[in-house]
Amino acid sequence: MTAPAKPRTLFLTPTTDAFRLATPALGLVRALQRAGHTVAFAKPVADSTFEDGEEDISVHFARSLCNLTVPEPISLAHAEDQIRSGNISTLLEDIVALVEEARGDAEIVVVEGVVPAEDHNLISDLDVAMGRSLAAEVIAVLSGKSGDVDAIVDAARDVALRVNTAVRPLAGVMIGRLPDVSLASDIKVALEQANLNFPVIAAYPVTQTLNAPRLKDVVAEMGCNIRYKGGLDAARMEDVVVAARPPEHLVKLFKPGTLVVTPGDRSDVIMTTALAQSSGMPIAGLMLTCGVPLSPSLDEFLSARFSDLTILEIEEQTFDAATRLAAMDRRVRLGDDPRMEVLMDHTADHTDLAALRLDDSGDATVHMPPPMFRHRLIKDASRAGATIVLPEGDEPRTLRAAAICVEKNIARCQLLAKPADVEAVAKSHGITLPAGLEIVDPDEIRGKYIEPMCELRKKKGLTPDQAEAQLEDNVVLGTMMLATGDVEGLVSGAVHTTASTVRPALQLIKTAPGNSIVSSVFFMLMPDQVLVYGDCAINPDPDAAQLAEVAMQSADSAKAFGILPKVAMISYSTGTSGVGADVDKVREATAIVKEKRPDIIIDGPIQYDAASVESVNRQKAPGSPLDGHANVFIFPDLNTGNTTYKAVQRSADVVSVGPMLQGLRKPVNDLSRGALVDDIVYTIALTAIQAGAEKA
């Protein structure tokens, strides 16, 4: 990727005190990171809601979710004092220094302005002064909540006049909280008709799910007593239902994330809600009003049979409680990382970086940020259009991941399971089955693979009866579907062992031409870049030739996913400092790679710190082509590789994607039995990309 000719500063300024800037600012950071730019973030002056010693919400999430080093902002009170006392020049110097500290070597720094509170003009003037002092490209953030196109255009005109008279012309606008994303095109047309010649950089809608606070934040703000905790820690309030109607009408209003508000003596409503929760409807909770406690008999019954239901108590009347809930501030709270992560991705998905004229060639890069890796993973998988079979089709995590993949067009997924079983699991876990999700009954297709399987295993003397028995295993069945070309990839392992997934592949798929072994890599999503670790799952103790093959396979895998490989052959010693069979094996493997693949940047034997830390590399391995910037780490054996990947994953809280198998004729990938839904989605995407490469 070609960097901009000079560092860029993008300054976000608000147009209303009702719209905080954390989501648009960090969403823009996420979009830039996805595109492969090195990005920094600065919030020079904290918002009015944060006192000295408290962490600003934008700074908090920039650190925790964007993995950026962000200086502490200046307090708003101090900034206002400086302005009122005539020291604005000193204040602006401090702000410039803070932004430059944040920038470091980044190509682009996103700077968040200040949302006005009490003295609107004072803060607006400060925003203009900051933009000018930073020589920034100013982006105005508008609220589209009203859905009134004319009002949005008027707001854009006002901010353009304010900015254009003080700084450079407005670089563009970001419009959030639109009731309907289709309004974006209407706004663009209206801006052109009004001769406002600046681009719409982002226009994104709001949904109930995106706007849902944690239930525990509702409890804190409302001052509720917690009668039964249930699923309080994980629940979110997407909707509020005031239960004033009979139960037969109430059940029609239930949907995931509903908080039911009712007086404590409405036992019919309480029981209806509890039964809905136990039947699989993920109710957020039940709020009992009017200070009326549960009757002792109902209390005893609920505690024994419905412990998963969160029940809250409040003294207020039902109407008053519902009114406060409707007016509640739904902005993201500190610590609500999952919601902010979704909001950032949502904003990034609706951001048009082309409007900023940023060059993104899409070439391989040594330094691959995790957001860019994840973005390319999904984009490239979608482009591949592969069909992936999932033998564990009725496993809840696998089912949810498959639904996501189909909804996002990541891959065409085939679930091996009884349709009735899949529908039951979907209903009990609140999973909506998208139209394109294929469910294949294993019993209806097993017979067609008996003869092909016998043919593939004829040298082993496999009989039809033996083949039929083995095909009762859905992993074997899925592998045969892959072997015969009915699908293009397989993902399994949510409830099966690695051996159960890999063994059929070795027997039926076999290795690709030019490969003598199958190996694996993990993509380690470190805070600032993606590293590739191999082999951490398959080969216990490869010899020198096999280790060289692992290195070449891993380098090719890295390059296939946009990472320019710099390969470190890890050992307990660096260069010629060590002797013995173990280090000699690594030395020989390195020599084999250099001879067979002179295009690969490689060094070894080398210690991990010498491979990954520039200063240590200069001291221990002067002249190494890695320069302390290795991104593909090849471990000498499974004991070392598996231990290292798990130690890094757990101790540094790093997401690892994989293991991705290498060297097979067709793509088969294994899951950890502790895999989360996102892990499965990314593994399906990896498999789809591998399948696309096979077709190319």
Short mmCIF file of C-alpha atoms in Angstrom, two decimals, residues 13-21 114-118 120 143:
data_model
loop_
_atom_site.label_atom_id
_atom_site.label_comp_id
_atom_site.label_asym_id
_atom_site.label_seq_id
_atom_site.Cartn_x
_atom_site.Cartn_y
_atom_site.Cartn_z
CA THR A 13 -16.14 18.45 14.83
CA PRO A 14 -19.72 18.13 16.13
CA THR A 15 -22.72 20.16 15.05
CA THR A 16 -24.94 19.38 18.05
CA ASP A 17 -24.47 18.73 21.74
CA ALA A 18 -26.79 15.70 21.47
CA PHE A 19 -24.35 13.65 19.38
CA ARG A 20 -21.11 12.41 20.93
CA LEU A 21 -18.17 11.75 18.63
CA VAL A 114 -15.10 18.72 21.74
CA VAL A 115 -18.86 18.37 22.11
CA PRO A 116 -20.30 21.63 23.51
CA ALA A 117 -22.04 21.56 26.86
CA GLU A 118 -22.88 24.79 28.67
CA HIS A 120 -21.67 26.44 23.19
CA SER A 143 -27.11 13.88 13.39
#
